[in-house]
Amino acid sequence: MTELARLVQEAEQAFSGAADSASLENAKARFLGKGGALTEQLKALGQADPETKKTLGAAINAAKNQIEALLAQRRQAIADAELNERLSSEAIDVSLDGRGRGVGAIHPVIRTWRRVEEIFHSIGFDVADGPEIETDWMNFTALNNPENHPARSMQDTFYLEKKDETGLPLLLRTHTSPMQVRYARTHTPPIKVIAPGRTYRVDSDATHSPMFHQVEGLWIAEDISFADLKGVFVNFLHTFFETDQLQVRFRPSFFPFTEPSAEIDMRFESGPLRGRWLEIAGSGQVHPMVVKNFGLDPERYIGFAFGTGIERLTMLRYGIGDLRLFYENDLRFLRQFV
Ligand code: PHE
């Protein structure tokens, strides 16, 4: 083997032994650098005779080209290896779950609230709003519940220390009716409104919570009768529960603010609750005293009112057995309504 051939072989070994680009550049210097083996050979060529210069020169150049090609090959291999290593160490697993926030949803009670508003809105009812902290007059007296009347104990509530201008303590409203008083006193008939909202009573068990939601309806004009109440409410139940397979009955009852009064019961003719009478609302023809307290002439204006529980409607619609589930914020329960 000629010396040049040996040099090429040595370079090949040195290059393939270089594990990274830094050691490859060191190896390159040993052969092609200023003091490298090939450079030394080319220098020595200066003293040679013209004939030797020609043949040896060509051989040295050929060896140099070979070594340069080997070097380029190895450089590429090392660059490829380094790139692959980086790709695998910086790899992103695109199949992992993202860190995005969970999707929110409307609470089932609020969902019912909105649904009730939509249904009544579609038949021309306005939606009233009003304070949860009420005066004694708005919550009781205006609704024909005189002070000290035993009917007040049907709606025991929470009182505030703060008093209104008549000296009576403010209270958390026990029903949504005071919103209807406020609405009726500021609007002229025909009055056709629903009043949905939070209400409070001293009550707590599987079917009662100290805070709950009601929706009441009020329709007052010169010719609104019990027949209209029946039509509106039965139609509401059919729409709300999305079925005509539903019977409704009006059972005589007592409320201070209506006369006559009726409890409304319903019975599904199909589904899991089939065949049982379920109490769903209170209702009646608005008492003349209440019409008077609305600021209207009871000889001229007449109409009906009804009130129902939003939790109750929600429980019956989705088949929920325990009211407390609505307030525990257990995601396993709430997720079912997403
Ligand atoms: N406000 C009554 C209650 O909470 C319900 C009701 C409303 C009854 C309107 C009759 C008429 O008990």
mmCIF file of C-alpha atoms in Angstrom, residues 27-236:
data_model
loop_
_atom_site.group_PDB
_atom_site.id
_atom_site.type_symbol
_atom_site.label_atom_id
_atom_site.label_comp_id
_atom_site.label_asym_id
_atom_site.label_seq_id
_atom_site.Cartn_x
_atom_site.Cartn_y
_atom_site.Cartn_z
ATOM 1 C CA ALA A 27 -9.449 14.884 13.043
ATOM 2 C CA LYS A 28 -9.781 16.960 9.883
ATOM 3 C CA ALA A 29 -6.917 19.219 11.051
ATOM 4 C CA ARG A 30 -4.659 16.185 11.334
ATOM 5 C CA PHE A 31 -4.965 15.479 7.592
ATOM 6 C CA LEU A 32 -6.063 18.638 5.789
ATOM 7 C CA GLY A 33 -5.047 21.394 8.226
ATOM 8 C CA LYS A 34 -2.025 23.704 7.822
ATOM 9 C CA GLY A 35 0.291 21.238 9.574
ATOM 10 C CA GLY A 36 -1.717 18.228 8.404
ATOM 11 C CA ALA A 37 -0.216 15.119 6.807
ATOM 12 C CA LEU A 38 -1.341 15.912 3.256
ATOM 13 C CA THR A 39 -0.266 19.509 3.458
ATOM 14 C CA GLU A 40 3.187 18.288 4.530
ATOM 15 C CA GLN A 41 3.319 16.046 1.448
ATOM 16 C CA LEU A 42 2.348 18.911 -0.847
ATOM 17 C CA LYS A 43 5.079 21.085 0.714
ATOM 18 C CA ALA A 44 7.696 18.373 0.144
ATOM 19 C CA LEU A 45 6.653 18.280 -3.540
ATOM 20 C CA GLY A 46 8.339 21.679 -4.037
ATOM 21 C CA GLN A 47 11.803 20.082 -4.002
ATOM 22 C CA ALA A 48 10.903 17.221 -6.338
ATOM 23 C CA ASP A 49 11.894 17.074 -10.027
ATOM 24 C CA PRO A 50 9.293 18.091 -12.634
ATOM 25 C CA GLU A 51 8.361 14.499 -13.611
ATOM 26 C CA THR A 52 7.778 13.406 -9.986
ATOM 27 C CA LYS A 53 5.904 16.658 -9.351
ATOM 28 C CA LYS A 54 3.459 15.761 -12.084
ATOM 29 C CA THR A 55 2.630 12.178 -11.089
ATOM 30 C CA LEU A 56 2.989 12.546 -7.322
ATOM 31 C CA GLY A 57 1.092 15.876 -7.396
ATOM 32 C CA ALA A 58 -1.831 14.244 -9.167
ATOM 33 C CA ALA A 59 -1.794 11.325 -6.671
ATOM 34 C CA ILE A 60 -1.724 13.697 -3.678
ATOM 35 C CA ASN A 61 -4.640 15.697 -5.111
ATOM 36 C CA ALA A 62 -6.633 12.526 -5.688
ATOM 37 C CA ALA A 63 -5.976 11.451 -2.086
ATOM 38 C CA LYS A 64 -6.969 14.907 -0.879
ATOM 39 C CA ASN A 65 -10.272 14.723 -2.818
ATOM 40 C CA GLN A 66 -10.970 11.297 -1.354
ATOM 41 C CA ILE A 67 -10.318 12.521 2.202
ATOM 42 C CA GLU A 68 -12.498 15.584 1.636
ATOM 43 C CA ALA A 69 -15.313 13.390 0.375
ATOM 44 C CA LEU A 70 -14.965 11.111 3.404
ATOM 45 C CA LEU A 71 -15.045 14.179 5.638
ATOM 46 C CA ALA A 72 -18.208 15.532 3.981
ATOM 47 C CA GLN A 73 -19.899 12.148 4.341
ATOM 48 C CA ARG A 74 -19.065 11.949 8.022
ATOM 49 C CA ARG A 75 -20.143 15.540 8.643
ATOM 50 C CA GLN A 76 -23.553 14.761 7.169
ATOM 51 C CA ALA A 77 -23.879 11.599 9.229
ATOM 52 C CA ILE A 78 -23.034 13.427 12.460
ATOM 53 C CA ALA A 79 -25.438 16.299 11.613
ATOM 54 C CA ASP A 80 -28.209 13.793 10.911
ATOM 55 C CA ALA A 81 -27.569 11.979 14.187
ATOM 56 C CA GLU A 82 -27.545 15.267 16.132
ATOM 57 C CA LEU A 83 -30.810 16.350 14.517
ATOM 58 C CA ASN A 84 -32.484 13.027 15.262
ATOM 59 C CA GLU A 85 -31.376 13.223 18.842
ATOM 60 C CA ARG A 86 -32.829 16.719 19.207
ATOM 61 C CA LEU A 87 -36.082 15.686 17.573
ATOM 62 C CA SER A 88 -36.584 12.811 19.933
ATOM 63 C CA SER A 89 -35.586 14.715 23.073
ATOM 64 C CA GLU A 90 -37.856 17.665 22.228
ATOM 65 C CA ALA A 91 -40.696 15.500 21.006
ATOM 66 C CA ILE A 92 -44.254 16.570 21.891
ATOM 67 C CA ASP A 93 -46.868 13.926 22.512
ATOM 68 C CA VAL A 94 -49.779 15.382 20.579
ATOM 69 C CA SER A 95 -52.067 12.634 21.850
ATOM 70 C CA LEU A 96 -51.903 13.895 25.473
ATOM 71 C CA ASP A 97 -54.949 15.732 26.884
ATOM 72 C CA GLY A 98 -54.704 19.485 26.619
ATOM 73 C CA ARG A 99 -54.593 21.733 29.672
ATOM 74 C CA GLY A 100 -57.654 23.733 28.559
ATOM 75 C CA ARG A 101 -60.363 24.644 31.054
ATOM 76 C CA GLY A 102 -63.419 22.406 31.348
ATOM 77 C CA VAL A 103 -66.530 23.462 29.489
ATOM 78 C CA GLY A 104 -69.025 25.219 31.736
ATOM 79 C CA ALA A 105 -72.745 24.601 31.631
ATOM 80 C CA ILE A 106 -75.988 26.103 32.837
ATOM 81 C CA HIS A 107 -77.185 24.824 36.237
ATOM 82 C CA PRO A 108 -80.368 22.730 35.838
ATOM 83 C CA VAL A 109 -82.400 25.139 37.981
ATOM 84 C CA ILE A 110 -81.338 28.135 35.885
ATOM 85 C CA ARG A 111 -82.016 26.111 32.757
ATOM 86 C CA THR A 112 -85.620 25.625 33.909
ATOM 87 C CA TRP A 113 -85.860 29.302 34.874
ATOM 88 C CA ARG A 114 -84.872 30.330 31.322
ATOM 89 C CA ARG A 115 -87.178 27.765 29.784
ATOM 90 C CA VAL A 116 -90.153 29.037 31.811
ATOM 91 C CA GLU A 117 -89.355 32.620 30.753
ATOM 92 C CA GLU A 118 -89.197 31.560 27.097
ATOM 93 C CA ILE A 119 -92.533 29.752 27.228
ATOM 94 C CA PHE A 120 -94.397 32.607 28.918
ATOM 95 C CA HIS A 121 -92.671 35.206 26.800
ATOM 96 C CA SER A 122 -93.944 33.402 23.705
ATOM 97 C CA ILE A 123 -97.538 33.957 24.845
ATOM 98 C CA GLY A 124 -97.056 37.620 25.650
ATOM 99 C CA PHE A 125 -95.988 37.679 29.316
ATOM 100 C CA ASP A 126 -93.465 40.269 30.469
ATOM 101 C CA VAL A 127 -90.760 39.255 33.000
ATOM 102 C CA ALA A 128 -90.591 41.214 36.273
ATOM 103 C CA ASP A 129 -87.579 41.679 38.525
ATOM 104 C CA GLY A 130 -87.338 42.826 42.134
ATOM 105 C CA PRO A 131 -85.337 42.789 45.392
ATOM 106 C CA GLU A 132 -84.756 39.680 47.507
ATOM 107 C CA ILE A 133 -84.748 41.814 50.664
ATOM 108 C CA GLU A 134 -88.294 43.066 51.026
ATOM 109 C CA THR A 135 -90.458 45.145 53.276
ATOM 110 C CA ASP A 136 -93.092 43.498 55.395
ATOM 111 C CA TRP A 137 -95.769 45.396 53.477
ATOM 112 C CA MET A 138 -94.666 44.154 50.020
ATOM 113 C CA ASN A 139 -94.183 40.551 51.107
ATOM 114 C CA PHE A 140 -97.210 40.172 53.365
ATOM 115 C CA THR A 141 -99.581 43.068 53.978
ATOM 116 C CA ALA A 142 -100.129 44.091 50.345
ATOM 117 C CA LEU A 143 -100.927 40.451 49.655
ATOM 118 C CA ASN A 144 -103.719 40.466 52.193
ATOM 119 C CA ASN A 145 -101.655 38.875 54.952
ATOM 120 C CA PRO A 146 -102.376 41.293 57.827
ATOM 121 C CA GLU A 147 -99.852 41.591 60.638
ATOM 122 C CA ASN A 148 -100.460 38.873 63.248
ATOM 123 C CA HIS A 149 -102.602 36.854 60.838
ATOM 124 C CA PRO A 150 -101.901 33.142 61.388
ATOM 125 C CA ALA A 151 -101.491 32.598 57.619
ATOM 126 C CA ARG A 152 -98.098 34.290 57.946
ATOM 127 C CA SER A 153 -96.763 31.265 59.761
ATOM 128 C CA MET A 154 -97.202 29.292 56.495
ATOM 129 C CA GLN A 155 -94.241 31.323 55.298
ATOM 130 C CA ASP A 156 -91.818 31.700 58.170
ATOM 131 C CA THR A 157 -88.782 33.599 56.990
ATOM 132 C CA PHE A 158 -85.476 35.290 57.876
ATOM 133 C CA TYR A 159 -85.593 38.809 59.271
ATOM 134 C CA LEU A 160 -82.938 41.497 59.112
ATOM 135 C CA GLU A 161 -82.029 43.772 62.009
ATOM 136 C CA LYS A 162 -82.519 46.777 59.765
ATOM 137 C CA LYS A 163 -86.042 48.236 59.788
ATOM 138 C CA ASP A 164 -88.063 49.947 57.058
ATOM 139 C CA GLU A 165 -89.603 53.437 57.474
ATOM 140 C CA THR A 166 -92.695 52.002 59.202
ATOM 141 C CA GLY A 167 -90.473 50.463 61.893
ATOM 142 C CA LEU A 168 -90.916 46.861 60.753
ATOM 143 C CA PRO A 169 -87.847 44.700 60.140
ATOM 144 C CA LEU A 170 -86.821 44.010 56.555
ATOM 145 C CA LEU A 171 -87.016 40.363 55.540
ATOM 146 C CA LEU A 172 -85.959 37.894 52.863
ATOM 147 C CA ARG A 173 -88.962 37.514 50.565
ATOM 148 C CA THR A 174 -90.854 34.258 51.133
ATOM 149 C CA HIS A 175 -92.336 34.194 47.628
ATOM 150 C CA THR A 176 -91.999 36.015 44.345
ATOM 151 C CA SER A 177 -95.384 37.720 44.810
ATOM 152 C CA PRO A 178 -93.924 41.046 46.056
ATOM 153 C CA MET A 179 -92.368 41.480 42.602
ATOM 154 C CA GLN A 180 -95.874 41.302 41.184
ATOM 155 C CA VAL A 181 -97.043 43.968 43.633
ATOM 156 C CA ARG A 182 -94.156 46.211 42.565
ATOM 157 C CA TYR A 183 -94.826 45.530 38.894
ATOM 158 C CA ALA A 184 -98.603 46.069 39.135
ATOM 159 C CA ARG A 185 -98.140 49.360 41.015
ATOM 160 C CA THR A 186 -95.948 50.749 38.244
ATOM 161 C CA HIS A 187 -97.774 49.458 35.149
ATOM 162 C CA THR A 188 -101.255 49.971 33.760
ATOM 163 C CA PRO A 189 -103.546 47.057 32.860
ATOM 164 C CA PRO A 190 -103.632 44.783 31.067
ATOM 165 C CA ILE A 191 -100.939 43.417 33.358
ATOM 166 C CA LYS A 192 -99.493 40.184 32.067
ATOM 167 C CA VAL A 193 -96.285 39.258 33.783
ATOM 168 C CA ILE A 194 -94.277 36.444 35.308
ATOM 169 C CA ALA A 195 -91.952 36.968 38.265
ATOM 170 C CA PRO A 196 -89.179 34.390 38.637
ATOM 171 C CA GLY A 197 -86.564 34.529 41.372
ATOM 172 C CA ARG A 198 -84.953 33.337 44.591
ATOM 173 C CA THR A 199 -87.098 33.028 47.695
ATOM 174 C CA TYR A 200 -86.434 32.095 51.341
ATOM 175 C CA ARG A 201 -88.144 30.177 54.114
ATOM 176 C CA VAL A 202 -87.144 28.511 57.360
ATOM 177 C CA ASP A 203 -87.360 25.009 55.960
ATOM 178 C CA SER A 204 -84.805 22.302 55.203
ATOM 179 C CA ASP A 205 -85.292 18.662 54.173
ATOM 180 C CA ALA A 206 -85.256 16.480 51.051
ATOM 181 C CA THR A 207 -87.989 18.544 49.396
ATOM 182 C CA HIS A 208 -87.434 21.941 51.065
ATOM 183 C CA SER A 209 -84.412 24.204 51.064
ATOM 184 C CA PRO A 210 -84.099 27.525 52.971
ATOM 185 C CA MET A 211 -83.355 29.153 49.612
ATOM 186 C CA PHE A 212 -85.283 28.076 46.544
ATOM 187 C CA HIS A 213 -86.702 29.471 43.322
ATOM 188 C CA GLN A 214 -90.254 30.311 42.401
ATOM 189 C CA VAL A 215 -91.981 31.666 39.388
ATOM 190 C CA GLU A 216 -95.320 33.385 39.641
ATOM 191 C CA GLY A 217 -97.650 34.632 36.972
ATOM 192 C CA LEU A 218 -100.163 37.448 37.057
ATOM 193 C CA TRP A 219 -102.714 38.464 34.462
ATOM 194 C CA ILE A 220 -105.019 41.359 35.317
ATOM 195 C CA ALA A 221 -107.406 43.079 32.924
ATOM 196 C CA GLU A 222 -111.117 43.764 32.739
ATOM 197 C CA ASP A 223 -112.186 40.290 31.693
ATOM 198 C CA ILE A 224 -109.628 37.692 32.793
ATOM 199 C CA SER A 225 -111.258 34.665 34.388
ATOM 200 C CA PHE A 226 -110.431 31.351 35.992
ATOM 201 C CA ALA A 227 -110.924 29.790 32.547
ATOM 202 C CA ASP A 228 -107.958 31.814 31.279
ATOM 203 C CA LEU A 229 -105.872 30.583 34.221
ATOM 204 C CA LYS A 230 -106.746 27.039 33.299
ATOM 205 C CA GLY A 231 -105.912 27.558 29.628
ATOM 206 C CA VAL A 232 -102.613 29.308 30.285
ATOM 207 C CA PHE A 233 -101.370 26.937 32.964
ATOM 208 C CA VAL A 234 -102.377 23.668 31.301
ATOM 209 C CA ASN A 235 -100.780 24.885 28.073
ATOM 210 C CA PHE A 236 -97.647 25.815 30.013
#
